[in-house]
Coordinates of C-alpha atoms in Angstrom, one line a residue:
M1 CA 1.3 7.7 4.2
G2 CA 4.7 9.4 4.3
E3 CA 6.5 9.3 7.6
T4 CA 9.5 11.6 8.2
E5 CA 11.8 9.6 10.4
M6 CA 13.2 11.4 13.5
R7 CA 16.9 11.8 13.3
R8 CA 17.7 15.1 15.1
I9 CA 19.8 13.8 18.0
I10 CA 22.8 16.0 17.4
F11 CA 24.3 16.8 20.8
P12 CA 28.1 16.9 20.2
A13 CA 29.2 14.7 23.1
L14 CA 27.1 11.8 21.8
V15 CA 28.1 12.3 18.2
V16 CA 31.8 11.6 19.2
M17 CA 30.9 8.8 21.5
F18 CA 28.6 6.9 19.2
T19 CA 30.3 7.4 15.8
A20 CA 31.0 3.7 15.6
V21 CA 27.7 2.6 17.2
T22 CA 24.7 1.8 15.0
L23 CA 21.4 3.2 16.2
Y24 CA 19.5 0.3 14.9
A25 CA 18.5 -2.7 17.0
Q26 CA 19.7 -6.2 16.2
V27 CA 16.5 -8.2 15.6
Q28 CA 16.8 -11.8 16.8
L29 CA 13.9 -13.3 14.7
P30 CA 12.3 -12.3 11.4
T31 CA 8.9 -10.6 11.5
S32 CA 6.4 -10.4 8.7
S33 CA 3.4 -9.0 10.5
I34 CA 4.1 -5.3 10.7
R35 CA 1.4 -2.7 9.9
G36 CA -0.5 -3.6 6.8
N37 CA 0.3 -7.3 6.8
V38 CA -1.9 -10.2 7.9
G39 CA -1.1 -12.2 11.0
V40 CA -0.2 -11.9 14.7
F41 CA 2.6 -9.4 15.4
I42 CA 5.5 -11.0 17.1
E43 CA 7.6 -8.5 18.9
P44 CA 11.2 -8.9 18.1
Q45 CA 13.9 -9.1 20.8
I46 CA 16.4 -6.2 21.0
D47 CA 20.1 -6.5 21.8
T48 CA 19.9 -4.3 24.9
S49 CA 23.7 -4.0 25.0
R50 CA 23.4 -1.4 22.3
L51 CA 21.5 0.8 24.7
D52 CA 24.4 0.9 27.1
P53 CA 26.1 4.1 25.6
Y54 CA 22.8 6.0 25.9
R55 CA 22.2 4.8 29.5
E56 CA 25.7 5.9 30.3
V57 CA 24.9 9.4 29.2
I58 CA 21.7 9.4 31.3
N59 CA 23.7 8.4 34.3
Q60 CA 26.5 10.9 33.7
Y61 CA 24.3 13.9 32.9
P62 CA 21.0 13.4 34.9
G63 CA 18.3 15.9 34.4
T64 CA 19.9 17.5 31.4
L65 CA 19.0 17.9 27.7
Q66 CA 21.7 15.3 26.9
A67 CA 20.0 12.8 29.1
A68 CA 16.6 13.6 27.6
E69 CA 17.9 13.1 24.1
A70 CA 19.7 9.9 25.1
Q71 CA 16.4 8.6 26.5
L72 CA 14.7 9.5 23.3
A73 CA 17.4 7.6 21.4
I74 CA 16.7 4.5 23.4
G75 CA 13.1 4.7 22.4
M76 CA 14.1 5.0 18.8
V77 CA 16.3 1.9 19.0
Y78 CA 13.2 -0.1 20.1
Y79 CA 11.0 1.7 17.4
D80 CA 13.5 1.0 14.6
G81 CA 13.7 -2.6 15.7
R82 CA 9.9 -2.8 15.5
A83 CA 9.7 -3.6 19.3
Y84 CA 6.8 -1.2 19.7
S85 CA 5.7 -2.0 23.2
G86 CA 9.3 -1.4 24.3
S87 CA 9.4 1.9 22.3
M88 CA 6.3 3.2 24.0
R89 CA 7.7 2.3 27.4
E90 CA 10.9 4.2 26.7
F91 CA 9.2 7.2 25.1
K92 CA 6.9 7.6 28.1
K93 CA 10.0 7.9 30.2
V94 CA 10.9 11.0 28.2
L95 CA 7.5 12.5 29.0
G96 CA 7.7 11.5 32.7
D97 CA 11.4 12.3 33.4
Y98 CA 12.1 15.2 31.1
P99 CA 8.9 17.2 30.7
V100 CA 10.6 20.5 30.2
F101 CA 13.0 19.6 27.4
P102 CA 12.2 20.1 23.7
V103 CA 12.0 16.4 22.9
T104 CA 8.6 15.6 24.4
D105 CA 6.8 16.2 21.2
D106 CA 9.1 13.7 19.5
A107 CA 8.3 11.2 22.2
E108 CA 4.5 11.8 22.0
Y109 CA 4.5 11.5 18.2
Y110 CA 6.4 8.2 18.3
I111 CA 4.1 6.8 21.0
A112 CA 1.2 7.5 18.5
R113 CA 3.2 5.8 15.7
S114 CA 3.9 2.8 17.9
H115 CA 0.2 2.4 18.7
S116 CA -0.5 2.6 15.0
K117 CA 2.1 -0.1 14.2
L118 CA 0.4 -2.4 16.7
H119 CA -3.0 -1.7 15.0
Q120 CA -4.2 0.2 18.1
D121 CA -5.8 2.9 16.1
S122 CA -8.0 4.5 18.7
L123 CA -4.9 4.9 21.0
A124 CA -2.9 6.2 18.1
I125 CA -5.5 8.9 17.4
E126 CA -5.6 9.8 21.1
E127 CA -1.8 10.3 21.2
A128 CA -1.6 12.1 17.9
R129 CA -4.2 14.6 19.0
K130 CA -2.0 15.4 22.0
V131 CA 0.8 16.4 19.6
V132 CA -1.6 18.7 17.7
T133 CA -3.0 20.3 20.8
L134 CA -0.1 20.4 23.2
Y135 CA 2.7 21.1 20.7
P136 CA 1.1 23.3 17.9
N137 CA 4.5 24.4 16.6
S138 CA 6.0 20.9 16.5
E139 CA 7.5 19.5 13.4
W140 CA 5.2 16.5 13.9
V141 CA 1.9 18.3 13.7
D142 CA 1.5 17.6 10.0
E143 CA 2.4 13.9 10.5
S144 CA 0.0 13.7 13.4
L145 CA -2.9 15.2 11.5
N146 CA -2.3 12.8 8.7
L147 CA -2.1 9.9 11.1
I148 CA -5.4 10.7 12.7
G149 CA -7.2 10.8 9.4
W150 CA -5.4 7.7 8.2
S151 CA -6.3 5.8 11.4
R152 CA -10.0 6.6 10.9
Y153 CA -9.8 5.3 7.3
I154 CA -8.1 2.1 8.6
Q155 CA -11.0 1.7 11.1
E156 CA -13.4 1.9 8.1
R157 CA -15.0 5.0 9.7
Y158 CA -15.0 6.8 6.3
A159 CA -17.2 9.7 7.3
D160 CA -14.9 10.4 10.2
A161 CA -11.9 10.1 8.0
I162 CA -13.4 12.7 5.6
A163 CA -14.0 15.1 8.6
E164 CA -10.4 14.7 9.8
F165 CA -8.8 15.2 6.4
R166 CA -11.1 18.2 5.7
N167 CA -9.9 19.6 9.0
I168 CA -6.4 19.7 7.4
M169 CA -7.8 21.5 4.4
D170 CA -9.8 24.0 6.4
H171 CA -7.4 24.9 9.3
Y172 CA -3.9 24.0 8.2
P173 CA -3.1 25.7 4.9
A174 CA 0.6 25.1 5.2
C175 CA 0.3 21.3 5.9
K176 CA 2.5 19.3 3.6
Y177 CA -0.1 16.5 3.4
R178 CA -2.9 18.6 1.8
D179 CA -2.7 16.7 -1.5
D180 CA -2.5 13.4 0.5
A181 CA -5.6 14.6 2.4
W182 CA -7.6 15.1 -0.8
M183 CA -6.6 11.6 -2.0
M184 CA -7.8 10.1 1.3
I185 CA -11.0 12.1 1.1
G186 CA -11.6 10.7 -2.4
K187 CA -10.9 7.1 -1.3
S188 CA -13.3 7.5 1.6
Y189 CA -16.1 8.9 -0.6
K190 CA -15.4 6.0 -3.0
R191 CA -15.8 3.5 -0.1
L192 CA -19.1 5.2 0.7
G193 CA -20.3 4.9 -2.8
R194 CA -20.4 8.6 -3.3
Y195 CA -18.7 8.6 -6.6
D196 CA -19.3 12.2 -7.7
D197 CA -17.8 13.5 -4.5
A198 CA -14.9 11.1 -4.9
I199 CA -14.2 12.3 -8.4
N200 CA -14.3 15.9 -7.2
A201 CA -11.8 15.1 -4.4
F202 CA -9.5 13.2 -6.7
S203 CA -9.5 16.2 -9.1
K204 CA -7.9 18.4 -6.5
P205 CA -4.3 16.9 -6.6
I206 CA -4.4 17.2 -10.4
T207 CA -5.6 20.8 -10.5
D208 CA -4.7 22.4 -7.2
F209 CA -1.3 20.9 -6.3
P210 CA 0.9 20.7 -9.4
P211 CA 3.2 18.9 -9.4
S212 CA 1.6 16.6 -6.8
N213 CA 3.1 13.1 -6.4
H214 CA -0.5 11.9 -6.6
Q215 CA -1.4 13.1 -10.0
N216 CA -1.1 9.7 -11.7
E217 CA -2.9 7.9 -8.9
A218 CA -5.7 10.5 -8.8
Q219 CA -6.2 10.4 -12.5
L220 CA -6.3 6.6 -12.4
E221 CA -8.9 6.7 -9.6
I222 CA -11.1 9.0 -11.7
G223 CA -10.9 6.6 -14.6
V224 CA -11.6 3.6 -12.5
I225 CA -14.7 5.2 -11.0
R226 CA -16.0 6.1 -14.4
M227 CA -15.5 2.5 -15.4
K228 CA -17.3 1.3 -12.2
V229 CA -20.4 3.3 -13.0
A230 CA -20.4 2.0 -16.6
Q231 CA -19.4 5.4 -18.2
Y232 CA -17.0 3.5 -20.4
D233 CA -16.2 6.0 -23.1
T234 CA -15.4 8.7 -20.5
A235 CA -13.5 6.2 -18.5
M236 CA -11.2 5.4 -21.4
V237 CA -10.5 9.2 -21.9
E238 CA -9.6 9.6 -18.3
L239 CA -7.4 6.5 -18.2
Q240 CA -5.6 7.5 -21.4
K241 CA -4.6 10.7 -19.6
V242 CA -2.7 8.6 -17.1
I243 CA -0.6 7.2 -20.0
D244 CA -0.2 10.4 -22.0
L245 CA 0.0 13.3 -19.6
Y246 CA 2.3 12.2 -16.8
P247 CA 6.0 11.3 -17.0
S248 CA 6.0 8.9 -14.1
L249 CA 5.4 5.3 -14.9
K250 CA 3.3 4.9 -11.8
G251 CA -0.2 3.7 -12.7
K252 CA 0.3 3.5 -16.4
S253 CA 0.2 -0.3 -16.7
K254 CA -2.9 -0.3 -14.5
A255 CA -4.6 2.3 -16.7
Q256 CA -3.7 0.3 -19.8
Y257 CA -5.1 -2.8 -18.2
E258 CA -8.4 -1.1 -17.5
I259 CA -8.6 0.3 -21.0
A260 CA -8.2 -3.2 -22.4
S261 CA -10.8 -4.5 -20.0
I262 CA -13.3 -1.9 -21.2
W263 CA -12.8 -3.0 -24.8
F264 CA -13.5 -6.5 -23.6
I265 CA -16.7 -5.4 -21.8
K266 CA -17.8 -3.5 -24.9
G267 CA -17.5 -6.8 -26.8
D268 CA -14.5 -6.0 -29.0
K269 CA -12.3 -8.9 -28.1
R270 CA -9.9 -8.3 -30.9
R271 CA -9.2 -4.8 -29.8
A272 CA -9.1 -5.9 -26.2
A273 CA -6.4 -8.5 -27.0
A274 CA -4.3 -5.8 -28.7
E275 CA -4.6 -3.5 -25.7
F276 CA -3.6 -6.3 -23.3
Q277 CA -0.6 -7.0 -25.6
K278 CA 0.5 -3.4 -25.1
I279 CA 1.0 -4.1 -21.4
I280 CA 3.3 -7.0 -22.2
D281 CA 5.3 -5.0 -24.7
L282 CA 5.5 -1.7 -22.8
Y283 CA 5.5 -2.8 -19.1
P284 CA 7.0 -6.3 -19.2
N285 CA 8.3 -6.1 -15.6
E286 CA 5.1 -5.0 -14.0
Q287 CA 3.1 -7.6 -12.1
V288 CA 0.0 -6.9 -14.2
A289 CA 1.9 -8.1 -17.3
S290 CA 1.3 -11.8 -16.4
Y291 CA -2.4 -11.1 -16.0
A292 CA -2.4 -9.3 -19.3
A293 CA -0.8 -12.3 -21.0
F294 CA -3.5 -14.5 -19.7
R295 CA -6.2 -12.1 -20.8
V296 CA -4.7 -12.1 -24.4
G297 CA -5.3 -15.9 -24.4
Y298 CA -8.8 -15.5 -22.9
C299 CA -9.7 -13.0 -25.7
L300 CA -8.5 -15.3 -28.3
M301 CA -10.5 -18.1 -26.8
G302 CA -13.6 -15.8 -26.9
L303 CA -12.8 -15.3 -30.6
K304 CA -12.8 -19.1 -31.0
E305 CA -9.2 -19.1 -32.0
Y306 CA -8.5 -22.0 -29.8
E307 CA -5.1 -23.0 -31.1
S308 CA -3.8 -19.5 -30.7
A309 CA -5.4 -19.3 -27.2
I310 CA -3.7 -22.5 -26.1
K311 CA -0.3 -21.3 -27.3
Q312 CA -0.8 -18.0 -25.4
F313 CA -1.7 -19.9 -22.2
E314 CA 1.4 -22.0 -22.6
K315 CA 3.5 -18.9 -23.2
T316 CA 2.0 -17.3 -20.1
E317 CA 3.0 -20.2 -17.9
E318 CA 6.5 -20.3 -19.4
S319 CA 7.2 -16.5 -19.3
Y320 CA 5.7 -15.8 -15.9
K321 CA 6.7 -18.4 -13.4
D322 CA 5.3 -16.4 -10.5
F323 CA 1.8 -16.1 -12.1
S324 CA -0.5 -16.8 -9.2
Q325 CA -3.5 -18.2 -11.1
K326 CA -2.1 -21.4 -12.7
D327 CA -5.5 -23.0 -12.2
W328 CA -6.9 -20.6 -14.7
L329 CA -4.3 -21.7 -17.3
L330 CA -5.1 -25.4 -16.7
Y331 CA -8.8 -24.9 -16.9
F332 CA -9.0 -22.8 -20.0
T333 CA -6.3 -24.8 -21.8
G334 CA -8.4 -27.9 -21.1
K335 CA -11.6 -26.1 -22.3
C336 CA -9.9 -25.0 -25.5
L337 CA -8.8 -28.6 -26.2
H338 CA -12.3 -29.8 -25.6
E339 CA -13.6 -27.2 -28.1
L340 CA -11.1 -28.6 -30.7
G341 CA -12.3 -32.1 -30.1
R342 CA -9.1 -33.1 -28.3
T343 CA -11.1 -34.3 -25.3
Q344 CA -8.6 -36.8 -23.8
E345 CA -5.8 -34.3 -24.0
G346 CA -8.0 -31.6 -22.5
N347 CA -9.0 -33.9 -19.6
T348 CA -5.4 -34.2 -18.6
Y349 CA -5.3 -30.5 -17.9
L350 CA -8.6 -30.6 -16.1
Q351 CA -7.6 -33.5 -13.9
R352 CA -4.4 -31.7 -13.0
L353 CA -6.5 -28.7 -11.9
I354 CA -8.6 -30.9 -9.7
S355 CA -5.7 -32.7 -8.1
E356 CA -3.2 -29.8 -7.7
Y357 CA -5.6 -26.9 -6.9
K358 CA -8.3 -28.4 -4.7
G359 CA -9.4 -25.0 -3.4
S360 CA -9.8 -23.4 -6.8
S361 CA -13.1 -21.9 -7.7
L362 CA -12.8 -23.6 -11.1
V363 CA -12.9 -27.2 -9.7
T364 CA -16.6 -27.5 -10.1
A365 CA -16.5 -26.3 -13.7
A366 CA -13.6 -28.7 -14.4
K367 CA -15.6 -31.6 -13.0
R368 CA -18.6 -30.6 -15.1
L369 CA -16.4 -30.7 -18.3
L370 CA -15.1 -34.1 -17.2
G371 CA -18.7 -35.4 -16.7
M372 CA -18.2 -36.0 -13.0

């Protein structure tokens, strides 16, 4: 979801006064649990001395636009520092102390955003609706509409999300998030298992909004859905469009990976290996390249070319140090060695798997090969 950051505090007196003052808070401890990450959010501490220039303006020019903008700036320092409880407190002061000045819509929108950052989606929706209803001409209406629909999606209320995004399509023809709305409608239908409706929605950014930033992603989604419902030939045609039709690299490696996977599903392991190899050759820096390298080895194993498979698994481990499934490499290397009759050598890999990756789903299979 695109967020246009608010930076319109332009009153001349403050520009001169704060030229050398950063607007960003000094965070005293690292945080990894912002919106979208897993874990408990730890609110960072803000160096409140950086608020002093704004407070000075509020004291010198009480009840004025300058004071209102300075109060808004204080809220933004907290927001930019990810101290969202503090940002809401300061933005609410804008609403309470300066209700007649043209910064209340900014404050209301960032209250909604702060709730969203704290995973308080119902409250985020409530505040975002205030922006839409109380400030219909605000620059934040588009963002607020998008936030409402997105929050419903995050809540897994997919039918409600569809209704909110359709509201954008039906009543806000100038909204800059219309192609985003179609993408989210498609994703919501996909979650509901309504695949035909999802495909129709994903088609809109491709046909109705050229050049949409979502064309690659939308085309990829259509191909993935076709694959999901076992329409493999059609899926490959749709996925190939991602590779051939759009200049952006976004989604191309994923499309190529799915094409290779379809060949594997269809039973053509030789062709699948060649298609996975294309990812390694064309997109070597993409994260999916390491998985493609593993899948090349897996295809070779399926072709009973065990020596070649072992070499590929070893190459995968050497070339992709950050490959997250090292247990796979150990297990299938061990299995290939067993197939070659090199049982003792294979057992070394299987025993490593059991000792080093106790939580692996392959431990039981490894023990079975070891006769345990």
